[in-house]
Amino acid sequence: MNRRDLLMGGAAAAAAAAVARGVAEAQEESPSATDAAGPATDVDPRYRPVVTPNGSSLPFRMVDGVKVFHLVAEPVRHVFTDGLEANCWGYNGSTPGPTIEAVEGDRVRIYVTNNLREPTTVHWHGVILPAGMDGVGGLTQRPIPPGQTFRYEFTFQHAGTFMYHPHWDEMTQMALGMMGMLVVHPRRPRGRQPDRDFAIMLSEWSIPMGSARPNPLEMNDFNVLTMNSKAFPGTEPLVVRRGDLVRIRFGNLSGIDNHPIHLHGYSFRITATDGGEIPRSAQEPNTTVLVPTGACRVIELVADNPGDWAMHCHMTHHIMNQMGHDFPNMIGAELPVATRRIRRMIPGYMTMGTDGMAEMGEMDMPVPDNSIPMRGGPGAFGRIDMGGMFTILKVREDLTSYDEDPGWYEHPQGTVARPATAAELAADGVET
Ligand SMILES: [Cu+2]
């Protein structure tokens, strides 16, 4: 044996050992690796799953080392928040569809059953894969006819935050809610991993008053703005423990709009897009992250500031769901005569909006059936007048469980804004 053979032999032995170790690890780590007929599970010990507020992760089976998923495109009856529900389309009974989770390097097989009355496809948005698996109807595959099941199979080459959505009759299918998040965890995580890892899909809907179905023909005038297809107060809060490393992955599949998502109480870092990780030296500190439609943005922060922190789109029309935008502007108008006259024809009629719009959500104001115009939700200090793309990051010192809403933040004595006293105004020289 010469030196080269010795080296080769050594390398081969090392490689064989590595393979054996890999197989052992795979057997150890892969859930039900040999149980092809076993029940589907959403537990994969190789990673801490993401939390999809108001949603879930898609269960899977391991079959001969391949992670097998089954998506079912179908109509779903969806509640946006108490007071508004509609006939939508989604996957596996929900909009957005369940989050798909895998690990970098995983071979996956994803069956897609079409239970709609028109064809569909699924595009794996941002994933690097063979062209024939890209899910673009007409370009890379025949659309999936109603009643049929298609098979997608590929390997996730990169970790990251991605999305899935139809690429057939896109305008209709996405306007009705067909979309979902797709998270690929790193095979070898580097550095501190998040304690809480959230996935939130942003979308927008046109649901005219009295209608039972979102209108896919709308291009500009969206009146229901959602996180994971929920409008506040239907949005579940993000519950974290003080000191947690928190990652929030946003996807946006809105028809038209980009959403600048603003988080109170923190400066966060924008760490990744659906194109990959941003190098640490280029990670931008910010308090608002613009999530363009058709893109993902990932932010991270250390939850060192306890409290109830608003997290919302900063486009004001996106945090106050409304009936529509074709109403006359009543602000400052004095209309007692007109109101009296209208009341003769419409008993109980009120001219709304004369003193601003926040009043419109008060609980005793009558609103049309199945609508949530500026309804808002309850808060620790009365009503929160926002109602759309709005949720709350709840950071607590003591938490018994991430799964329970810890209620409202108990502010330390003397740390809440309150009416100024006459003595304080005088002492500071402020005249009112
Ligand atoms: Cu927005």
Coordinates of C-alpha atoms and ligand atoms in Angstrom, one line a residue:
M1 CA 0.0 0.0 0.0
N2 CA 1.5 3.3 -1.0
R3 CA 1.0 6.6 0.7
R4 CA -1.8 7.6 -1.8
D5 CA -3.7 4.3 -1.2
L6 CA -3.3 4.7 2.5
L7 CA -4.7 8.3 2.3
M8 CA -7.5 7.1 0.1
G9 CA -8.2 4.2 2.4
G10 CA -8.2 6.5 5.3
A11 CA -10.5 8.9 3.6
A12 CA -12.9 6.1 2.5
A13 CA -13.0 4.8 6.0
A14 CA -13.7 8.2 7.4
A15 CA -16.4 8.7 4.7
A16 CA -17.9 5.3 5.5
A17 CA -17.9 6.2 9.2
A18 CA -19.6 9.5 8.4
V19 CA -22.2 7.8 6.3
A20 CA -22.8 5.3 9.0
R21 CA -23.1 8.1 11.5
G22 CA -25.4 9.9 9.2
V23 CA -27.6 6.9 8.8
A24 CA -27.7 6.3 12.5
E25 CA -28.6 10.0 13.1
A26 CA -31.2 9.8 10.4
Q27 CA -32.7 6.7 12.0
E28 CA -32.6 8.3 15.4
E29 CA -33.9 11.7 14.2
S30 CA -36.5 10.8 11.6
P31 CA -39.9 10.3 13.1
S32 CA -41.5 6.9 12.2
A33 CA -38.8 6.4 9.5
T34 CA -40.0 2.8 8.8
D35 CA -43.6 3.3 9.5
A36 CA -45.0 3.9 6.0
A37 CA -48.6 3.1 6.9
G38 CA -48.5 4.9 10.2
P39 CA -50.5 8.0 11.2
A40 CA -49.4 11.4 10.0
T41 CA -47.7 13.5 12.6
D42 CA -46.6 17.1 12.9
V43 CA -43.7 16.3 15.3
D44 CA -40.2 16.4 13.9
P45 CA -37.5 16.2 16.6
R46 CA -34.9 17.8 14.3
Y47 CA -36.3 21.3 14.8
R48 CA -38.4 23.5 17.1
P49 CA -41.5 24.0 15.0
V50 CA -42.6 27.5 14.0
V51 CA -45.8 28.9 15.5
T52 CA -48.4 29.9 13.0
P53 CA -50.8 32.2 15.0
N54 CA -54.4 31.1 14.3
G55 CA -53.0 28.3 12.2
S56 CA -51.1 25.0 12.3
S57 CA -48.3 23.0 10.6
L58 CA -49.2 20.4 7.9
P59 CA -48.8 16.8 9.3
F60 CA -46.5 14.5 7.3
R61 CA -45.4 10.9 7.1
M62 CA -41.8 9.6 6.6
V63 CA -41.8 7.0 3.8
D64 CA -38.4 5.5 2.9
G65 CA -36.6 8.7 4.0
V66 CA -38.9 11.0 2.1
K67 CA -41.1 13.5 3.9
V68 CA -44.6 13.1 2.5
F69 CA -47.3 15.8 2.7
H70 CA -50.8 16.0 1.3
L71 CA -52.4 19.3 0.5
V72 CA -56.1 19.5 -0.4
A73 CA -57.3 22.6 -2.2
E74 CA -60.9 23.1 -1.2
P75 CA -63.6 25.6 -0.3
V76 CA -63.5 26.7 3.3
R77 CA -66.0 28.6 5.5
H78 CA -63.8 31.1 7.2
V79 CA -64.4 33.4 10.2
F80 CA -62.2 36.6 9.9
T81 CA -63.2 37.7 13.4
D82 CA -66.4 37.5 15.3
G83 CA -68.9 39.2 13.1
L84 CA -67.5 38.5 9.7
E85 CA -67.3 35.2 7.9
A86 CA -67.3 34.2 4.2
N87 CA -67.0 31.4 1.8
C88 CA -63.3 31.2 0.9
W89 CA -60.9 28.8 -0.7
G90 CA -57.9 27.3 1.1
Y91 CA -56.1 24.1 1.9
N92 CA -56.9 21.3 4.3
G93 CA -59.8 23.2 5.8
S94 CA -58.2 26.6 6.4
T95 CA -57.0 29.8 4.9
P96 CA -54.1 30.3 4.9
G97 CA -53.3 26.6 4.4
P98 CA -51.2 24.9 7.1
T99 CA -47.5 25.8 7.3
I100 CA -45.2 23.3 5.6
E101 CA -42.0 22.6 7.6
A102 CA -38.9 20.7 6.5
V103 CA -35.2 20.6 6.9
E104 CA -32.6 21.8 4.4
G105 CA -31.6 18.7 2.4
D106 CA -34.9 16.9 2.9
R107 CA -36.5 15.1 0.0
V108 CA -40.2 15.9 0.1
R109 CA -43.2 14.5 -1.8
I110 CA -46.2 16.7 -1.8
Y111 CA -49.5 15.4 -3.1
V112 CA -52.0 18.1 -4.1
T113 CA -55.6 17.1 -4.4
N114 CA -57.9 19.6 -6.2
N115 CA -61.4 19.7 -4.7
L116 CA -62.2 23.0 -6.4
R117 CA -64.5 23.3 -9.4
E118 CA -61.7 24.7 -11.5
P119 CA -58.1 23.6 -12.2
T120 CA -55.3 24.7 -9.9
T121 CA -51.5 24.3 -9.3
V122 CA -49.2 24.9 -6.4
H123 CA -46.1 27.0 -6.8
W124 CA -43.4 26.7 -4.2
H125 CA -42.6 30.4 -4.0
G126 CA -38.8 31.1 -3.6
V127 CA -37.8 27.5 -3.5
I128 CA -34.9 26.4 -5.8
L129 CA -36.1 23.3 -7.5
P130 CA -36.3 21.5 -10.9
A131 CA -38.3 23.6 -13.3
G132 CA -41.0 20.9 -13.8
M133 CA -41.8 21.1 -10.0
D134 CA -42.3 24.9 -10.1
G135 CA -46.1 24.7 -10.4
V136 CA -46.8 27.3 -13.1
G137 CA -49.9 26.2 -15.0
G138 CA -49.2 25.9 -18.7
L139 CA -45.5 26.7 -18.4
T140 CA -44.2 23.9 -16.3
Q141 CA -47.1 21.5 -15.9
R142 CA -50.7 20.8 -16.9
P143 CA -53.0 22.4 -14.3
I144 CA -54.5 19.9 -11.9
P145 CA -58.1 19.2 -13.0
P146 CA -60.9 19.2 -10.5
G147 CA -60.9 15.8 -8.6
Q148 CA -57.4 14.9 -9.5
T149 CA -54.3 14.6 -7.3
F150 CA -50.8 15.6 -8.6
R151 CA -47.5 14.7 -7.2
Y152 CA -44.6 17.1 -6.6
E153 CA -41.3 15.8 -5.5
F154 CA -38.0 17.7 -4.9
T155 CA -35.2 18.3 -2.4
F156 CA -35.0 21.5 -0.4
Q157 CA -31.5 22.7 -1.2
H158 CA -31.7 25.8 1.1
A159 CA -33.0 26.7 4.5
G160 CA -35.3 29.7 4.6
T161 CA -38.7 31.3 4.6
F162 CA -40.9 30.6 1.6
M163 CA -44.6 30.5 0.6
Y164 CA -46.9 28.3 -1.5
H165 CA -49.8 29.5 -3.7
P166 CA -51.6 28.6 -6.9
H167 CA -50.2 29.7 -10.2
W168 CA -53.5 29.2 -12.1
D169 CA -56.3 31.7 -12.0
E170 CA -54.0 33.5 -9.6
M171 CA -56.3 36.5 -9.2
T172 CA -59.3 34.4 -8.1
Q173 CA -57.6 31.7 -6.1
M174 CA -55.4 34.0 -4.0
A175 CA -58.1 36.6 -3.5
L176 CA -60.2 33.8 -2.0
G177 CA -57.5 32.8 0.4
M178 CA -55.3 30.1 -1.2
M179 CA -51.8 30.6 0.2
G180 CA -49.6 29.3 2.9
M181 CA -46.1 29.6 4.5
L182 CA -43.3 27.2 3.9
V183 CA -40.4 27.0 6.4
V184 CA -37.2 25.1 5.7
H185 CA -35.0 24.8 8.9
P186 CA -31.2 24.7 8.6
R187 CA -29.6 21.3 8.7
R188 CA -26.8 22.6 10.9
P189 CA -28.1 25.7 12.8
R190 CA -25.4 28.2 13.7
G191 CA -25.5 30.5 16.6
R192 CA -28.4 31.0 19.0
Q193 CA -31.7 29.6 17.7
P194 CA -34.9 31.4 18.3
D195 CA -37.0 30.5 21.4
R196 CA -40.1 31.7 19.6
D197 CA -40.4 31.4 15.8
F198 CA -43.6 32.8 14.3
A199 CA -45.0 32.6 10.7
I200 CA -47.5 35.3 9.6
M201 CA -49.1 35.5 6.1
L202 CA -50.3 39.0 5.2
S203 CA -53.3 39.3 2.8
E204 CA -56.1 41.6 1.8
W205 CA -59.7 41.0 0.8
S206 CA -62.6 42.7 -0.8
I207 CA -65.8 41.6 1.0
P208 CA -68.5 44.1 0.1
M209 CA -71.3 44.5 2.7
G210 CA -73.8 41.8 2.5
S211 CA -71.7 39.5 0.4
A212 CA -70.9 35.9 1.3
R213 CA -67.7 35.6 -0.8
P214 CA -64.6 37.7 -1.3
N215 CA -64.6 39.6 -4.6
P216 CA -61.6 38.6 -6.8
L217 CA -62.4 41.3 -9.3
E218 CA -61.4 44.0 -6.9
M219 CA -58.1 45.6 -7.8
N220 CA -57.7 48.6 -5.4
D221 CA -60.4 48.9 -2.8
F222 CA -59.7 46.2 -0.2
N223 CA -61.7 46.5 3.0
V224 CA -60.5 43.5 5.1
L225 CA -56.8 43.3 5.9
T226 CA -55.5 40.2 7.7
M227 CA -52.7 38.4 9.4
N228 CA -53.0 34.6 8.8
S229 CA -56.5 35.5 7.4
K230 CA -57.6 37.0 10.7
A231 CA -58.6 40.6 11.4
F232 CA -58.1 42.0 14.9
P233 CA -59.4 41.1 17.5
G234 CA -59.4 37.7 15.8
T235 CA -55.6 37.7 15.6
E236 CA -53.9 35.6 18.3
P237 CA -51.3 37.5 20.3
L238 CA -47.7 36.5 20.0
V239 CA -46.8 35.4 23.5
V240 CA -43.1 35.4 24.5
R241 CA -41.0 35.3 27.7
R242 CA -38.8 38.2 28.6
G243 CA -35.3 37.4 27.2
D244 CA -36.5 35.1 24.4
L245 CA -34.9 35.4 21.0
V246 CA -38.0 36.0 18.9
R247 CA -38.1 35.5 15.1
I248 CA -41.1 36.6 13.1
R249 CA -41.4 35.5 9.5
F250 CA -43.7 37.5 7.3
G251 CA -45.0 36.5 3.9
N252 CA -47.2 38.7 1.8
L253 CA -49.5 37.4 -0.9
S254 CA -51.8 40.4 -1.1
G255 CA -53.4 41.1 -4.4
I256 CA -51.9 44.6 -4.7
D257 CA -50.4 46.0 -1.6
N258 CA -47.1 46.0 0.2
H259 CA -47.4 46.2 3.9
P260 CA -45.0 48.2 6.2
I261 CA -45.3 46.2 9.4
H262 CA -44.4 48.2 12.4
L263 CA -43.6 46.8 15.9
H264 CA -43.8 49.0 19.0
G265 CA -41.2 48.9 21.8
Y266 CA -38.3 47.4 19.9
S267 CA -35.7 48.0 17.3
F268 CA -35.4 44.7 15.4
R269 CA -33.0 43.4 12.8
I270 CA -34.2 42.3 9.3
T271 CA -32.3 39.0 9.1
A272 CA -33.6 37.3 5.9
T273 CA -35.8 37.4 2.8
D274 CA -37.2 34.6 0.8
G275 CA -33.9 34.9 -1.2
G276 CA -31.8 33.9 1.8
E277 CA -30.1 35.1 4.9
I278 CA -28.8 38.7 5.1
P279 CA -25.2 38.8 6.3
R280 CA -25.0 40.0 9.9
S281 CA -23.0 43.1 8.8
A282 CA -25.8 44.1 6.4
Q283 CA -28.8 43.4 8.7
E284 CA -30.7 46.6 9.0
P285 CA -31.9 47.8 12.4
N286 CA -35.5 49.1 12.0
T287 CA -38.9 49.5 13.6
T288 CA -40.9 48.9 10.4
V289 CA -40.3 46.2 7.9
L290 CA -41.7 46.7 4.4
V291 CA -43.0 43.3 3.2
P292 CA -43.7 43.6 -0.5
T293 CA -46.4 41.5 -2.1
G294 CA -44.8 38.3 -3.3
A295 CA -42.0 38.4 -0.8
C296 CA -41.0 37.3 2.7
R297 CA -39.1 39.3 5.3
V298 CA -37.8 37.9 8.6
I299 CA -37.1 39.9 11.7
E300 CA -35.4 39.0 15.0
L301 CA -35.3 40.7 18.3
V302 CA -34.4 39.9 21.9
A303 CA -37.6 40.4 23.9
D304 CA -36.0 42.5 26.7
N305 CA -38.8 45.1 27.0
P306 CA -41.9 43.7 28.8
G307 CA -45.3 44.9 27.8
D308 CA -48.2 44.6 25.3
W309 CA -46.7 45.9 22.1
A310 CA -48.8 46.7 19.0
M311 CA -47.6 45.1 15.8
H312 CA -49.5 46.3 12.7
C313 CA -49.4 47.4 9.2
H314 CA -48.7 51.2 9.1
M315 CA -51.0 51.9 6.2
T316 CA -53.8 53.4 8.2
H317 CA -56.5 52.0 6.0
H318 CA -55.0 48.6 6.7
I319 CA -55.6 48.7 10.4
M320 CA -59.2 49.9 10.3
N321 CA -61.4 47.5 8.4
Q322 CA -64.3 49.3 6.8
M323 CA -67.4 48.9 4.7
G324 CA -65.7 50.5 1.7
H325 CA -64.3 53.8 0.6
D326 CA -67.2 55.3 -1.4
F327 CA -68.8 57.2 1.5
P328 CA -69.1 61.0 1.7
N329 CA -66.7 62.6 4.2
M330 CA -68.8 63.7 7.2
I331 CA -66.1 65.0 9.5
G332 CA -67.1 68.3 11.0
A333 CA -70.5 68.3 9.4
E334 CA -73.6 69.5 11.4
L335 CA -76.5 67.4 10.1
P336 CA -79.3 67.3 12.6
V337 CA -81.9 68.3 10.1
A338 CA -80.8 65.9 7.4
T339 CA -80.5 63.1 10.0
R340 CA -84.1 63.8 11.2
R341 CA -85.4 63.7 7.6
I342 CA -83.6 60.4 6.8
R343 CA -84.9 58.9 10.0
R344 CA -88.5 59.3 8.8
M345 CA -87.6 56.9 6.1
I346 CA -85.0 54.8 7.9
P347 CA -85.9 54.4 11.6
G348 CA -82.9 54.4 13.8
Y349 CA -80.6 55.9 11.2
M350 CA -77.5 57.7 12.5
T351 CA -75.2 60.0 10.5
M352 CA -71.8 58.6 11.4
G353 CA -68.3 59.9 11.1
T354 CA -69.1 63.6 12.0
D355 CA -66.6 63.5 14.9
G356 CA -64.1 61.2 13.3
M357 CA -64.2 57.5 12.6
A358 CA -63.2 55.9 15.8
E359 CA -66.7 56.3 17.1
M360 CA -68.0 54.0 14.4
G361 CA -66.8 50.9 16.2
E362 CA -68.6 51.5 19.5
M363 CA -70.5 48.4 20.5
D364 CA -73.9 50.0 20.5
M365 CA -73.6 51.3 16.9
P366 CA -75.6 49.2 14.5
V367 CA -73.6 47.9 11.6
P368 CA -74.8 45.9 8.6
D369 CA -74.9 42.1 9.0
N370 CA -71.7 40.3 8.4
S371 CA -69.4 43.3 8.4
I372 CA -66.8 44.7 10.9
P373 CA -66.5 48.4 10.0
M374 CA -63.9 49.8 12.2
R375 CA -65.1 47.6 15.0
G376 CA -61.9 47.2 16.8
G377 CA -61.5 45.1 19.9
P378 CA -61.3 45.2 23.7
G379 CA -58.1 46.6 25.3
A380 CA -56.8 47.1 28.9
F381 CA -57.9 50.7 28.8
G382 CA -61.2 50.5 26.8
R383 CA -61.6 49.8 23.2
I384 CA -58.8 49.5 20.7
D385 CA -60.1 51.1 17.6
M386 CA -58.0 49.2 15.1
G387 CA -59.4 46.1 13.5
G388 CA -57.5 44.8 10.5
M389 CA -53.8 43.9 10.1
F390 CA -53.1 44.3 13.8
T391 CA -51.9 42.0 16.5
I392 CA -50.1 42.2 19.9
L393 CA -46.7 41.0 21.0
K394 CA -47.0 40.1 24.7
V395 CA -43.7 40.1 26.5
R396 CA -43.9 38.8 30.0
E397 CA -41.4 38.2 32.9
D398 CA -43.3 35.2 34.2
L399 CA -45.1 32.8 31.9
T400 CA -46.6 29.5 32.8
S401 CA -47.3 28.6 29.2
Y402 CA -46.8 30.0 25.7
D403 CA -50.2 28.6 24.8
E404 CA -52.2 30.7 27.1
D405 CA -53.0 34.4 26.6
P406 CA -51.4 36.0 29.7
G407 CA -54.0 38.8 29.7
W408 CA -53.2 42.5 29.7
Y409 CA -49.8 43.7 30.9
E410 CA -49.6 44.9 34.5
H411 CA -47.7 48.2 34.2
P412 CA -45.3 49.1 37.0
Q413 CA -46.7 51.9 39.2
G414 CA -46.4 55.3 37.7
T415 CA -45.6 54.2 34.1
V416 CA -48.9 54.8 32.4
A417 CA -50.0 58.0 30.7
R418 CA -52.7 59.7 32.7
P419 CA -54.5 63.1 32.9
A420 CA -52.2 65.9 33.9
T421 CA -53.1 67.7 37.2
A422 CA -53.5 71.4 37.4
A423 CA -50.6 71.6 39.8
E424 CA -48.3 69.7 37.3
L425 CA -49.4 72.0 34.5
A426 CA -48.7 75.1 36.6
A427 CA -45.3 73.8 37.8
D428 CA -44.2 73.1 34.2
G429 CA -45.6 76.4 32.8
V430 CA -48.0 74.7 30.4
E431 CA -51.2 76.6 29.6
T432 CA -54.2 74.7 28.3
Ligands
CU1 CU -50.8 47.1 4.9

